[in-house]
């Protein structure tokens, strides 16, 4: 784990950091930016003013978070000598300065109506930044939880500040072991990353309760558009029409997902509900393959790359079987995560499956579909290039109002839906399994741990720590 | 004896220098860029270059190696790209757990293997021999990723004797040690059996028996002393494997050792940590083999004097 939010690049650390620190901006249920510890006003397209509000918290030493902390945090992120992964996303910031103890001004190099949405970043205390405090292992913030100690490598003890409730966050990688720990009462709650069988097993245990919520993490099948076979739109359409999403969701995922039609779930403010998903139509798929020059005498063979995660391999095998029904032969190659991801970034694939976790703002389109975002400059891993989309993305960046920007991004989504660099698969549900002494935990659509704020322990036997297990 | 020790330690030092250079070069040959890990996919080319320059990655491989070796002499293995903590600190945090598990597994293996091996050798060709060796075959054949959860199911969930996983209490060590030790016990039992069988046929054992010495005396003072040599070699080699290769057991039992740190770091492409872990494992092998060589000398005086009569 890296609990310094300036350098966090993985989901587990990001979820934990939300507990220790506060942010200027939060996201509502539709992923719209709303005030966090500050309200904001746009004084001009290049000038935003943030005023700290009554939600501002105190650090463990009793000092109240102030404007200097905000300024110092952002300056530290933008400092070239620090390797923060947020530098690129915040590159439009020209200057951050405090006006008084409660007011911070952001001056921009270029206008961006989505700017507040980029400020969902945790604020650190200025004096601790100056003293090079080891935040990565000893988080120190004004959030709802306070770091106490590492009881062991991978075992984090934290305390809820309003009532003193202790929690121990335990990293347990093996899903079966996590399940057994829950059944034996060694942990009180576990979240996500269980196979459908384990999930089903837990569903019928009398002392275990499953809580579930629709998720926003987007799974997709990506194509390499520089490959001689998958660059043909008819081949991509044939693949899209050959996949029976619903039967995979119902039978393999036990209903714990919903079909994706585009990158954003329907409730997202920038979602485009007019887009109709590619339906399961094997006949149409075969027809498209024939048009592309493939048939029984000349079958299409594709290489499908995936990680070595057993569940991902199982999904790949099912998709392989479904594609074989229309005459597409699929060769599955699974690698350890680093090798797999390295191949994907290098464009060394025909098709692959991955998920986007924590997508919030539609500027993701520029990051993954602009011709300027080919790796290593971005995440356009399929090497998709369309001048019309590039043009729209530039217009979206220059749009001065959010409404105008939203309309343009919807056009981008429509064009991408047509060009099909991705086959959208599903949004996997978020779920947690909890023991009998836990109440009040809510699962968030993004899978964060904010639900720990409301978790209560029933008065009962034994340990007064609440213990939560995580997979990563 | 002093000459023998000096020659062993010098050759160990040479091997260590070779290992350090090899590990450094191999890590730099693996595809992937630490800058990608640190700045993410969205970073701009200028920022990448600036960071690459700041980290000295734009220098030649030889000067990078020289810089690494200089750091190594001061026990500085660099910082983790992911956790932003010193690699030495991360290793020091994990080494006690790894040592604890390795030695517990070794003890467990020894406790199982010694009676089994001796029993099989003394009762050669009987049902005892067959039973001990069948058990040993079973021990080698059962993979740890299956044995671990089965032991948890039986001892933790049904009997409630031990925790499922973790390292919180003294009983936490029992199941991982059995899981890791069983496979080794199987190999060790076979080695003790064959080594003892060979020795039991020697003239000096027959002479000892002819002199009317009791069977326990013959076994422990004459036969076992000579049967130890191959067993010590095996223990040395296996201890190295136990220290560096307990990955599966560590993952199953959520044991915070070097194995899990190495796997996590490989997946994150956290090169300085991978380098540190590989270095630790390699050094452990070299050290244990050196100690094994020296132990040979102690057990068998002929080796101490370079084979001279």
XYZ file of C-alpha atoms in Angstrom:
781
model
C 0.000 0.000 0.000
C 1.081 3.588 -0.596
C -0.907 5.900 1.659
C 0.566 9.117 0.290
C -2.292 10.325 -1.933
C 0.092 12.334 -4.133
C 1.614 9.116 -5.442
C -1.245 6.638 -5.193
C -1.760 4.651 -8.357
C -3.680 1.572 -7.181
C -7.300 1.073 -6.122
C -6.623 -0.277 -2.604
C -4.437 2.676 -1.575
C -6.857 5.156 -3.176
C -9.781 3.627 -1.251
C -7.890 3.761 2.050
C -6.666 7.310 1.464
C -10.270 8.464 1.208
C -10.641 7.491 4.871
C -7.618 9.415 6.172
C -7.908 12.673 4.240
C -10.437 15.222 2.974
C -10.838 16.496 -0.563
C -11.840 19.873 -2.024
C -14.362 18.171 -4.290
C -16.442 15.003 -4.025
C -18.555 13.164 -6.615
C -22.285 12.619 -6.218
C -24.197 9.474 -7.252
C -24.221 10.658 -10.893
C -20.474 11.408 -10.784
C -21.073 15.171 -10.826
C -18.524 17.182 -8.843
C -20.034 18.615 -5.650
C -18.382 20.603 -2.843
C -16.237 18.553 -0.494
C -14.382 20.652 2.036
C -14.751 23.751 -0.170
C -17.403 25.547 -2.230
C -16.217 27.024 -5.477
C -17.028 29.769 -7.927
C -15.693 30.325 -11.426
C -14.516 33.949 -11.568
C -13.480 33.581 -15.221
C -12.847 30.605 -17.531
C -9.264 30.607 -16.266
C -9.868 31.448 -12.638
C -11.541 29.304 -9.936
C -11.911 30.324 -6.306
C -12.383 27.693 -3.578
C -13.648 28.722 -0.149
C -13.224 26.206 2.682
C -16.564 25.378 4.307
C -17.812 24.051 7.627
C -16.886 20.439 6.804
C -13.189 21.231 7.273
C -11.685 18.775 9.729
C -8.818 18.773 12.195
C -5.525 16.915 12.012
C -4.667 14.502 14.825
C -2.674 17.294 16.555
C -5.833 19.447 16.695
C -4.854 21.932 13.975
C -7.650 22.836 11.549
C -7.026 22.274 7.822
C -6.446 25.621 6.085
C -5.804 27.183 2.686
C -2.027 26.757 2.999
C -2.477 22.990 3.215
C -4.436 23.025 -0.055
C -1.844 25.193 -1.793
C 1.075 23.147 -0.529
C -0.570 19.836 -1.523
C -1.194 20.970 -5.108
C 2.219 22.632 -5.454
C 3.821 19.452 -4.221
C 1.885 17.354 -6.771
C 2.854 19.727 -9.584
C 6.497 19.901 -8.487
C 8.538 18.364 -11.321
C 11.015 16.860 -8.910
C 8.197 14.715 -7.475
C 6.930 11.860 -9.612
C 3.200 12.270 -9.062
C 0.905 10.448 -11.503
C -1.545 13.377 -11.184
C 0.767 15.858 -12.877
C -0.593 15.227 -16.361
C -4.262 15.468 -15.318
C -3.585 18.764 -13.514
C -1.280 20.184 -16.157
C -3.765 22.987 -16.941
C -3.017 24.587 -13.553
C -0.817 27.647 -13.922
C -0.782 28.783 -10.308
C -2.314 27.882 -6.937
C -2.316 30.564 -4.259
C -4.023 31.266 -0.967
C -5.971 34.505 -0.651
C -6.611 34.147 3.050
C -6.735 31.308 5.577
C -9.867 29.867 3.979
C -9.640 30.848 0.314
C -7.594 29.326 -2.495
C -7.377 30.510 -6.081
C -6.544 28.237 -9.007
C -5.340 30.047 -12.140
C -5.418 27.941 -15.297
C -3.392 27.929 -18.508
C -6.410 26.775 -20.500
C -10.137 26.771 -19.791
C -11.783 23.519 -18.785
C -15.364 23.497 -17.455
C -14.648 20.093 -15.888
C -11.785 21.494 -13.826
C -13.396 21.040 -10.353
C -13.901 17.342 -11.120
C -10.117 16.887 -11.251
C -9.729 18.094 -7.665
C -10.960 14.954 -5.946
C -7.480 14.652 -4.444
C -6.673 14.294 -0.764
C -5.257 17.308 1.085
C -2.141 16.900 3.241
C -0.908 19.179 6.044
C 1.577 21.795 4.755
C 3.952 21.532 7.719
C 4.211 17.761 7.319
C 4.878 18.118 3.581
C 7.699 20.531 4.360
C 9.157 18.109 6.880
C 9.004 15.186 4.424
C 6.650 13.200 6.642
C 6.520 9.536 5.476
C 2.847 9.681 4.451
C 3.182 6.522 2.369
C 3.420 4.388 5.505
C 2.078 6.820 8.139
C -0.912 8.687 6.686
C -1.728 11.919 8.506
C -4.855 13.786 7.501
C -8.053 15.461 8.610
C -10.389 12.707 7.405
C -12.837 10.582 9.333
C -10.245 7.965 10.241
C -6.870 8.200 11.919
C -3.922 5.924 11.279
C -2.708 4.182 14.439
C -0.140 1.557 13.455
C 0.850 -1.352 11.241
C 0.279 -4.401 13.427
C 2.083 -6.496 10.768
C 3.055 -5.997 7.131
C -0.280 -5.648 5.299
C -2.275 -5.214 8.543
C -3.343 -1.646 9.123
C -4.946 -0.494 12.387
C -7.063 2.655 12.104
C -9.517 4.470 14.328
C -12.788 6.193 13.499
C -12.409 9.628 14.979
C -15.996 10.415 15.958
C -16.520 7.394 18.225
C -13.074 5.837 18.641
C -14.077 2.546 16.970
C -10.981 0.592 15.958
C -10.672 -1.165 12.603
C -8.008 -3.493 11.307
C -7.655 -3.661 7.536
C -6.065 -6.951 6.535
C -4.659 -7.792 3.125
C -5.632 -11.402 2.297
C -4.951 -12.360 -1.292
C -6.460 -15.817 -1.504
C -10.280 -15.571 -1.935
C -10.886 -18.981 -0.351
C -8.837 -18.063 2.713
C -10.698 -14.741 2.997
C -13.977 -16.634 2.926
C -12.789 -19.117 5.568
C -11.597 -16.250 7.798
C -15.033 -14.673 7.562
C -16.760 -17.955 8.377
C -14.522 -18.513 11.410
C -15.148 -14.960 12.645
C -11.516 -13.839 12.246
C -12.719 -10.997 10.061
C -16.033 -9.178 10.111
C -16.348 -8.043 6.551
C -14.823 -8.674 3.153
C -15.405 -6.869 -0.091
C -15.259 -7.999 -3.742
C -12.945 -10.364 -5.616
C -14.687 -13.637 -4.840
C -15.473 -16.253 -7.433
C -19.215 -16.674 -8.198
C -19.097 -20.067 -6.450
C -17.751 -18.579 -3.217
C -20.283 -15.773 -3.465
C -23.077 -18.327 -3.864
C -21.704 -20.373 -0.964
C -21.665 -17.330 1.310
C -25.196 -16.402 0.237
C -26.499 -19.547 1.953
C -24.483 -19.305 5.190
C -26.823 -18.420 8.029
C -24.478 -16.061 9.890
C -23.320 -14.204 6.806
C -25.103 -11.329 5.119
C -24.334 -10.214 1.586
C -24.752 -6.551 0.695
C -24.649 -5.593 -2.950
C -24.771 -2.478 -5.131
C -24.567 -1.785 -8.841
C -20.993 -1.057 -9.826
C -19.482 1.450 -12.224
C -16.289 -0.437 -13.128
C -16.456 -0.998 -16.869
C -15.283 -4.293 -18.409
C -14.617 -4.424 -22.108
C -13.056 -6.372 -24.928
C -10.441 -4.270 -26.703
C -9.242 -4.621 -30.302
C -5.925 -3.731 -31.873
C -6.846 -1.435 -34.741
C -3.400 -1.708 -36.302
C -3.765 -5.458 -36.717
C -4.591 -6.655 -40.227
C -7.610 -8.677 -39.043
C -9.084 -6.688 -36.159
C -8.702 -3.383 -38.024
C -11.632 -4.524 -40.188
C -14.830 -3.046 -38.712
C -16.855 -6.050 -39.945
C -14.649 -8.401 -37.913
C -15.128 -6.273 -34.794
C -18.881 -6.139 -35.368
C -18.953 -9.914 -35.916
C -17.228 -10.424 -32.553
C -19.625 -7.994 -30.828
C -22.705 -9.768 -32.222
C -21.350 -13.214 -31.288
C -21.059 -12.511 -27.551
C -24.074 -13.393 -25.441
C -23.492 -10.975 -22.570
C -26.703 -11.753 -20.776
C -26.126 -15.476 -20.495
C -22.604 -14.853 -19.137
C -24.007 -12.386 -16.595
C -26.853 -14.722 -15.565
C -25.069 -18.059 -15.552
C -21.414 -17.328 -14.846
C -21.575 -14.154 -12.834
C -24.776 -15.252 -11.053
C -26.434 -11.964 -11.990
C -23.805 -9.871 -10.183
C -23.291 -7.493 -13.122
C -25.280 -5.453 -15.619
C -24.757 -5.241 -19.340
C -22.706 -2.264 -20.540
C -23.728 -0.334 -23.601
C -21.062 2.306 -23.376
C -18.203 3.289 -21.105
C -20.410 5.164 -18.642
C -23.267 3.546 -16.709
C -26.724 4.931 -17.457
C -26.858 6.999 -14.243
C -23.659 8.902 -15.114
C -24.324 12.532 -16.042
C -22.327 12.184 -19.265
C -23.834 8.808 -20.220
C -25.468 8.545 -23.623
C -28.714 6.611 -23.238
C -29.490 6.824 -26.984
C -26.821 4.265 -27.834
C -28.131 0.767 -28.469
C -25.850 -2.117 -27.516
C -24.720 -4.621 -30.132
C -27.235 -7.407 -29.643
C -26.455 -11.125 -29.552
C -27.119 -12.170 -33.151
C -25.010 -15.125 -34.369
C -26.576 -15.036 -37.854
C -25.611 -11.428 -38.352
C -22.153 -12.229 -37.005
C -21.654 -15.022 -39.579
C -22.894 -12.742 -42.362
C -20.412 -10.036 -41.365
C -17.590 -12.583 -41.302
C -18.500 -13.754 -44.812
C -18.475 -10.140 -45.992
C -15.024 -9.718 -44.440
C -13.809 -12.752 -46.398
C -13.924 -15.392 -43.662
C -15.918 -18.623 -43.772
C -15.712 -22.365 -43.142
C -12.893 -22.708 -45.688
C -11.022 -19.712 -44.402
C -11.838 -19.423 -40.687
C -10.876 -16.360 -38.695
C -8.348 -17.040 -35.910
C -7.766 -14.434 -33.218
C -5.391 -14.298 -30.248
C -7.115 -13.220 -27.005
C -4.829 -11.994 -24.222
C -5.860 -11.883 -20.594
C -4.296 -11.862 -17.139
C -3.660 -15.051 -15.175
C -6.572 -14.369 -12.823
C -8.602 -17.633 -12.840
C -11.942 -15.839 -13.196
C -10.681 -13.757 -16.154
C -9.395 -16.944 -17.804
C -12.786 -18.554 -17.281
C -14.560 -15.598 -18.889
C -12.095 -15.720 -21.773
C -12.854 -19.425 -22.225
C -16.584 -18.765 -22.361
C -16.140 -15.960 -24.886
C -13.853 -18.302 -26.850
C -16.665 -20.859 -26.927
C -19.287 -18.301 -27.958
C -17.088 -16.988 -30.773
C -16.432 -20.539 -31.981
C -20.195 -20.889 -32.541
C -19.951 -18.364 -35.388
C -16.719 -19.810 -36.747
C -14.150 -17.581 -35.030
C -11.307 -19.618 -33.587
C -9.851 -17.974 -30.490
C -6.449 -18.740 -29.065
C -6.299 -17.655 -25.381
C -2.974 -16.478 -23.975
C -2.846 -15.665 -20.281
C 0.119 -13.994 -18.621
C 1.054 -12.609 -15.239
C -0.301 -9.104 -14.794
C 2.941 -7.240 -15.556
C 3.653 -9.121 -18.785
C 0.029 -8.958 -19.915
C -0.252 -5.228 -19.278
C 3.157 -4.630 -20.885
C 1.963 -6.423 -24.053
C -1.259 -4.410 -24.108
C 0.593 -1.115 -23.782
C 3.050 -2.170 -26.476
C 0.194 -3.029 -28.888
C 1.286 -6.663 -28.910
C -2.222 -8.210 -29.097
C -5.278 -8.745 -31.285
C -7.987 -8.755 -28.627
C -7.776 -8.434 -24.862
C -10.117 -7.884 -21.948
C -9.664 -5.386 -19.145
C -11.683 -3.114 -16.885
C -11.635 0.604 -16.258
C -11.906 1.246 -12.528
C -12.973 4.591 -11.111
C -13.848 6.437 -14.321
C -15.430 9.720 -13.263
C -15.176 12.316 -15.982
C -15.721 12.096 -19.743
C -12.264 13.485 -20.458
C -11.356 9.773 -20.255
C -12.283 9.754 -23.970
C -9.255 11.903 -24.769
C -7.053 9.677 -22.630
C -8.112 6.414 -24.276
C -9.308 7.290 -27.787
C -7.357 10.352 -28.971
C -4.678 9.739 -31.587
C -2.413 11.828 -29.322
C -2.835 9.278 -26.530
C -1.081 6.310 -28.107
C 1.095 4.636 -25.442
C 3.303 5.798 -23.812
C 1.572 9.196 -24.121
C -1.814 7.835 -23.000
C -3.986 4.745 -22.803
C -5.151 4.443 -26.421
C -3.946 0.846 -26.317
C -5.911 -0.255 -29.367
C -4.211 2.446 -31.482
C -7.618 3.852 -32.517
C -7.336 6.926 -34.718
C -10.231 8.888 -36.129
C -9.672 12.532 -37.152
C -13.364 13.255 -36.529
C -13.045 12.041 -32.935
C -9.784 13.985 -32.460
C -11.555 17.088 -33.720
C -14.495 16.579 -31.369
C -12.144 15.977 -28.420
C -10.344 19.260 -29.154
C -13.682 21.058 -29.344
C -14.729 19.493 -26.037
C -11.525 20.721 -24.398
C -12.165 24.235 -25.658
C -15.884 24.289 -24.763
C -16.575 26.961 -22.200
C -19.653 25.452 -20.585
C -20.279 22.039 -19.149
C -23.483 21.647 -21.202
C -21.651 22.245 -24.447
C -18.852 19.934 -23.392
C -21.329 17.216 -22.414
C -23.042 17.412 -25.829
C -19.707 17.048 -27.601
C -18.654 14.100 -25.438
C -21.954 12.392 -26.256
C -21.114 12.790 -29.955
C -17.698 11.263 -29.241
C -19.375 8.330 -27.455
C -21.690 7.806 -30.450
C -18.796 7.808 -32.937
C -16.797 5.382 -30.806
C -19.835 3.154 -30.453
C -19.976 3.053 -34.256
C -16.234 2.476 -34.781
C -16.170 -0.209 -32.055
C -12.584 -0.116 -30.746
C -14.061 -1.713 -27.586
C -16.913 -4.184 -27.202
C -18.536 -3.007 -23.946
C -19.162 -6.056 -21.756
C -20.589 -5.247 -18.325
C -20.399 -3.261 -15.123
C -19.604 -5.729 -12.337
C -21.577 -5.308 -9.112
C -19.861 -4.324 -5.898
C -20.607 -6.564 -2.946
C -19.507 -7.234 0.593
C -20.052 -10.215 2.869
C -20.348 -9.435 6.542
C -20.504 -11.432 9.742
C -23.395 -11.362 12.178
C -22.010 -8.657 14.480
C -21.754 -6.028 11.731
C -24.525 -3.647 10.711
C -24.809 -0.484 8.698
C -22.134 -1.107 6.055
C -23.073 0.211 2.644
C -21.274 -0.778 -0.541
C -20.361 2.062 -2.853
C -20.748 1.778 -6.667
C -17.029 2.480 -7.076
C -16.040 -0.070 -4.423
C -14.500 2.466 -2.038
C -14.479 1.908 1.723
C -16.521 4.982 2.671
C -19.151 2.584 4.071
C -16.859 2.006 7.071
C -18.005 5.423 8.340
C -21.454 3.987 9.071
C -20.475 0.472 10.126
C -21.596 -0.488 13.620
C -20.696 -3.498 15.726
C -23.447 -5.203 17.671
C -22.521 -5.504 21.337
C -21.297 -9.064 21.640
C -18.490 -11.408 22.484
C -14.826 -10.952 21.919
C -12.743 -8.523 19.954
C -13.916 -4.924 19.770
C -11.876 -4.347 16.597
C -13.821 -4.505 13.370
C -11.664 -6.408 10.913
C -12.027 -5.966 7.201
C -10.249 -7.998 4.561
C -9.245 -6.799 1.165
C -7.875 -8.649 -1.815
C -5.017 -6.514 -3.126
C 41.073 -25.471 9.050
C 41.720 -21.698 8.784
C 42.839 -22.091 5.142
C 39.715 -24.069 4.436
C 37.488 -21.365 5.981
C 39.263 -18.548 4.127
C 38.987 -20.319 0.770
C 35.269 -20.993 1.295
C 34.552 -17.400 2.346
C 36.550 -15.959 -0.573
C 34.706 -18.062 -3.109
C 31.399 -17.082 -1.458
C 32.360 -13.403 -1.808
C 33.156 -13.876 -5.496
C 29.814 -15.571 -6.078
C 28.018 -12.728 -4.254
C 29.660 -10.066 -6.449
C 28.720 -12.100 -9.532
C 25.135 -12.493 -8.325
C 24.776 -8.753 -7.621
C 25.967 -7.842 -11.126
C 23.860 -10.540 -12.767
C 20.699 -9.563 -10.883
C 21.219 -5.912 -11.760
C 21.724 -6.652 -15.456
C 18.820 -9.120 -15.654
C 16.396 -6.681 -14.047
C 17.427 -4.042 -16.585
C 16.865 -6.485 -19.449
C 13.226 -7.144 -18.467
C 10.860 -5.113 -20.662
C 9.168 -2.208 -18.872
C 10.052 1.215 -17.626
C 10.102 2.303 -13.961
C 9.045 5.775 -15.123
C 5.771 4.282 -16.386
C 5.156 2.800 -12.946
C 5.757 6.112 -11.220
C 4.077 8.595 -13.547
C 1.357 6.407 -15.027
C 0.256 6.137 -18.631
C -0.906 9.727 -18.919
C 2.471 11.377 -18.263
C 3.893 13.732 -20.875
C 7.120 12.928 -22.699
C 8.963 15.901 -21.154
C 7.986 14.829 -17.631
C 9.102 11.277 -18.378
C 12.482 12.458 -19.612
C 12.920 14.758 -16.610
C 12.223 11.904 -14.195
C 14.411 9.498 -16.146
C 17.237 12.026 -15.880
C 16.568 12.625 -12.160
C 16.734 8.868 -11.512
C 19.899 8.465 -13.567
C 18.150 6.093 -15.987
C 19.501 8.030 -18.968
C 23.058 7.074 -17.986
C 24.918 4.062 -19.357
C 24.211 0.680 -17.787
C 27.811 0.521 -16.494
C 27.565 3.805 -14.616
C 24.142 2.774 -13.273
C 25.714 -0.486 -12.033
C 28.597 1.435 -10.438
C 26.067 3.692 -8.694
C 24.110 0.662 -7.505
C 27.230 -1.061 -6.165
C 28.268 2.113 -4.336
C 24.827 2.235 -2.723
C 25.027 -1.439 -1.879
C 28.277 -0.954 0.019
C 26.346 1.488 2.216
C 23.398 -0.949 2.520
C 21.308 1.298 0.266
C 19.190 -0.674 -2.218
C 17.178 2.357 -3.330
C 13.500 3.133 -2.735
C 10.374 1.250 -3.738
C 8.695 2.860 -6.765
C 5.298 1.891 -5.395
C 5.498 2.244 -1.615
C 8.060 5.104 -1.626
C 9.887 3.399 1.237
C 13.473 2.184 1.346
C 13.934 -1.330 -0.037
C 16.169 -2.244 2.908
C 13.365 -1.149 5.266
C 10.811 -3.280 3.410
C 13.130 -6.306 3.460
C 13.976 -5.881 7.140
C 10.242 -5.714 7.881
C 9.658 -9.036 6.091
C 12.783 -11.069 6.889
C 11.774 -12.116 10.439
C 8.515 -13.650 9.170
C 10.348 -15.491 6.392
C 13.040 -16.813 8.740
C 10.439 -17.873 11.278
C 8.442 -19.804 8.686
C 11.502 -21.365 7.050
C 12.985 -22.656 10.291
C 9.614 -23.838 11.592
C 9.044 -25.703 8.312
C 12.527 -27.183 8.550
C 11.900 -28.326 12.104
C 8.553 -29.777 11.103
C 10.156 -31.577 8.144
C 12.888 -32.950 10.368
C 10.463 -34.185 12.998
C 8.476 -36.034 10.330
C 11.380 -37.223 8.175
C 13.854 -38.541 10.732
C 11.684 -41.311 12.253
C 10.192 -42.136 8.855
C 13.594 -42.402 7.131
C 15.176 -44.451 9.926
C 12.136 -46.715 10.196
C 12.128 -47.344 6.452
C 15.861 -48.134 6.417
C 15.837 -50.400 9.460
C 12.694 -52.247 8.326
C 13.660 -52.376 4.688
C 11.270 -54.327 2.455
C 8.578 -54.601 5.150
C 5.183 -52.951 5.361
C 6.814 -50.253 7.550
C 9.177 -49.339 4.721
C 6.367 -49.396 2.199
C 4.107 -47.289 4.451
C 6.793 -44.694 5.203
C 7.746 -44.316 1.561
C 4.088 -44.136 0.434
C 3.577 -41.339 2.934
C 6.669 -39.666 1.570
C 5.429 -39.954 -2.047
C 2.144 -38.441 -0.943
C 4.010 -35.553 0.708
C 5.871 -34.716 -2.504
C 2.768 -35.067 -4.662
C 0.327 -32.857 -2.749
C 0.666 -29.252 -3.880
C 0.805 -26.582 -1.174
C -2.029 -24.554 -2.693
C -4.334 -27.537 -2.006
C -2.830 -28.822 1.229
C -2.935 -25.351 2.844
C -6.694 -24.762 2.437
C -7.436 -28.384 3.426
C -5.470 -27.992 6.666
C -7.273 -24.700 7.304
C -10.619 -26.350 6.705
C -9.869 -29.199 9.098
C -7.829 -27.597 11.891
C -9.182 -24.043 11.817
C -12.768 -24.270 10.693
C -13.873 -27.677 12.003
C -11.664 -28.174 15.059
C -11.070 -24.480 15.766
C -7.502 -25.117 16.967
C -5.571 -22.607 14.868
C -6.292 -19.282 13.155
C -7.120 -19.474 9.433
C -4.242 -17.218 8.415
C -2.089 -14.294 9.507
C 0.755 -14.051 12.000
C -0.991 -12.686 15.051
C -0.689 -15.559 17.536
C 1.810 -18.297 18.335
C -0.475 -20.949 16.834
C -0.558 -19.047 13.515
C 2.739 -20.664 12.568
C 1.564 -24.267 12.887
C -0.374 -24.740 9.647
C 1.998 -22.838 7.319
C 4.953 -24.728 8.809
C 3.238 -28.092 8.234
C 2.199 -27.084 4.700
C 5.666 -25.932 3.765
C 7.455 -28.667 5.702
C 5.516 -31.665 4.349
C 7.002 -31.617 0.863
C 10.494 -31.194 2.269
C 9.890 -33.924 4.856
C 9.070 -36.332 2.038
C 12.334 -35.647 0.209
C 14.319 -35.697 3.450
C 12.842 -39.031 4.575
C 13.838 -40.652 1.277
C 17.333 -39.206 1.522
C 17.773 -40.398 5.140
C 16.534 -43.873 4.146
C 18.847 -44.315 1.169
C 21.844 -42.762 2.909
C 21.355 -44.930 5.999
C 20.852 -48.079 3.919
C 24.154 -47.449 2.194
C 25.988 -46.943 5.489
C 24.333 -49.898 7.228
C 25.983 -52.216 4.690
C 29.512 -50.910 5.456
C 32.177 -53.010 7.156
C 32.580 -50.728 10.159
C 28.878 -51.125 11.013
C 29.238 -54.895 10.769
C 32.355 -54.672 12.972
C 30.505 -52.552 15.538
C 27.719 -55.100 15.663
C 30.269 -57.951 15.888
C 31.845 -56.167 18.864
C 28.477 -56.602 20.550
C 27.446 -52.949 20.600
C 23.722 -52.325 21.066
C 21.642 -51.455 17.986
C 20.883 -47.872 19.156
C 24.599 -47.259 19.704
C 25.467 -48.657 16.268
C 22.774 -46.573 14.657
C 23.467 -43.190 16.287
C 27.242 -43.324 16.879
C 28.388 -45.157 13.772
C 25.766 -45.302 11.025
C 23.941 -41.951 11.357
C 27.145 -39.933 11.736
C 28.227 -41.054 8.280
C 24.753 -40.884 6.826
C 24.448 -37.176 7.705
C 26.643 -35.841 4.864
C 24.136 -36.061 1.994
C 21.359 -35.099 4.400
C 23.186 -31.904 5.413
C 23.653 -31.021 1.731
C 19.967 -31.489 1.127
C 19.005 -29.435 4.192
C 21.289 -26.626 3.020
C 19.798 -26.548 -0.448
C 16.231 -26.858 0.811
C 16.639 -24.175 3.462
C 17.567 -21.774 0.666
C 14.428 -22.807 -1.188
C 12.351 -22.437 1.987
C 13.666 -18.917 2.559
C 13.064 -17.695 -0.956
C 10.483 -19.949 -2.435
C 7.687 -20.131 0.098
C 5.532 -17.915 -2.098
C 2.505 -20.201 -2.399
C 2.408 -20.983 1.316
C 2.881 -17.313 2.195
C 0.002 -16.293 -0.075
C -2.353 -19.016 1.195
C -1.666 -18.185 4.846
C -1.391 -14.435 4.375
C 2.129 -14.720 5.794
C 3.972 -11.379 5.514
C 7.316 -12.691 4.230
C 9.736 -12.072 1.371
C 7.854 -14.361 -1.034
C 4.667 -12.286 -1.068
C 6.688 -9.063 -1.257
C 8.532 -10.405 -4.298
C 5.380 -11.531 -6.115
C 3.592 -8.221 -5.428
C 6.632 -6.282 -6.609
C 6.963 -8.301 -9.802
C 3.309 -7.657 -10.592
C 3.728 -3.941 -9.955
C 7.052 -3.827 -11.848
C 8.605 -2.353 -8.714
C 12.158 -3.075 -9.904
C 14.222 -1.911 -6.904
C 12.188 -4.181 -4.587
C 12.361 -7.159 -6.988
C 16.109 -6.586 -7.186
C 16.351 -6.467 -3.381
C 14.308 -9.655 -2.949
C 16.273 -11.603 -5.574
C 19.466 -10.403 -3.971
C 18.264 -11.575 -0.554
C 17.347 -15.025 -1.890
C 20.634 -15.366 -3.788
C 22.705 -14.274 -0.806
C 20.810 -16.700 1.384
C 21.679 -19.552 -0.986
C 25.343 -18.577 -1.064
C 25.495 -18.171 2.699
C 23.752 -21.461 3.421
C 25.912 -23.337 0.952
C 29.022 -21.882 2.540
C 27.787 -22.876 5.993
C 26.962 -26.346 4.604
C 30.488 -26.672 3.223
C 31.926 -25.689 6.572
C 29.584 -28.130 8.332
C 30.894 -30.863 6.013
C 34.345 -30.107 7.267
C 33.209 -30.470 10.830
C 31.378 -33.750 10.220
C 34.000 -35.298 7.931
C 37.651 -34.385 8.677
C 38.788 -35.622 5.238
C 37.018 -32.672 3.548
C 38.667 -30.157 5.888
C 42.117 -31.173 4.647
C 41.231 -31.178 0.955
C 40.852 -34.968 0.749
C 44.357 -35.781 2.024
C 44.526 -38.954 4.109
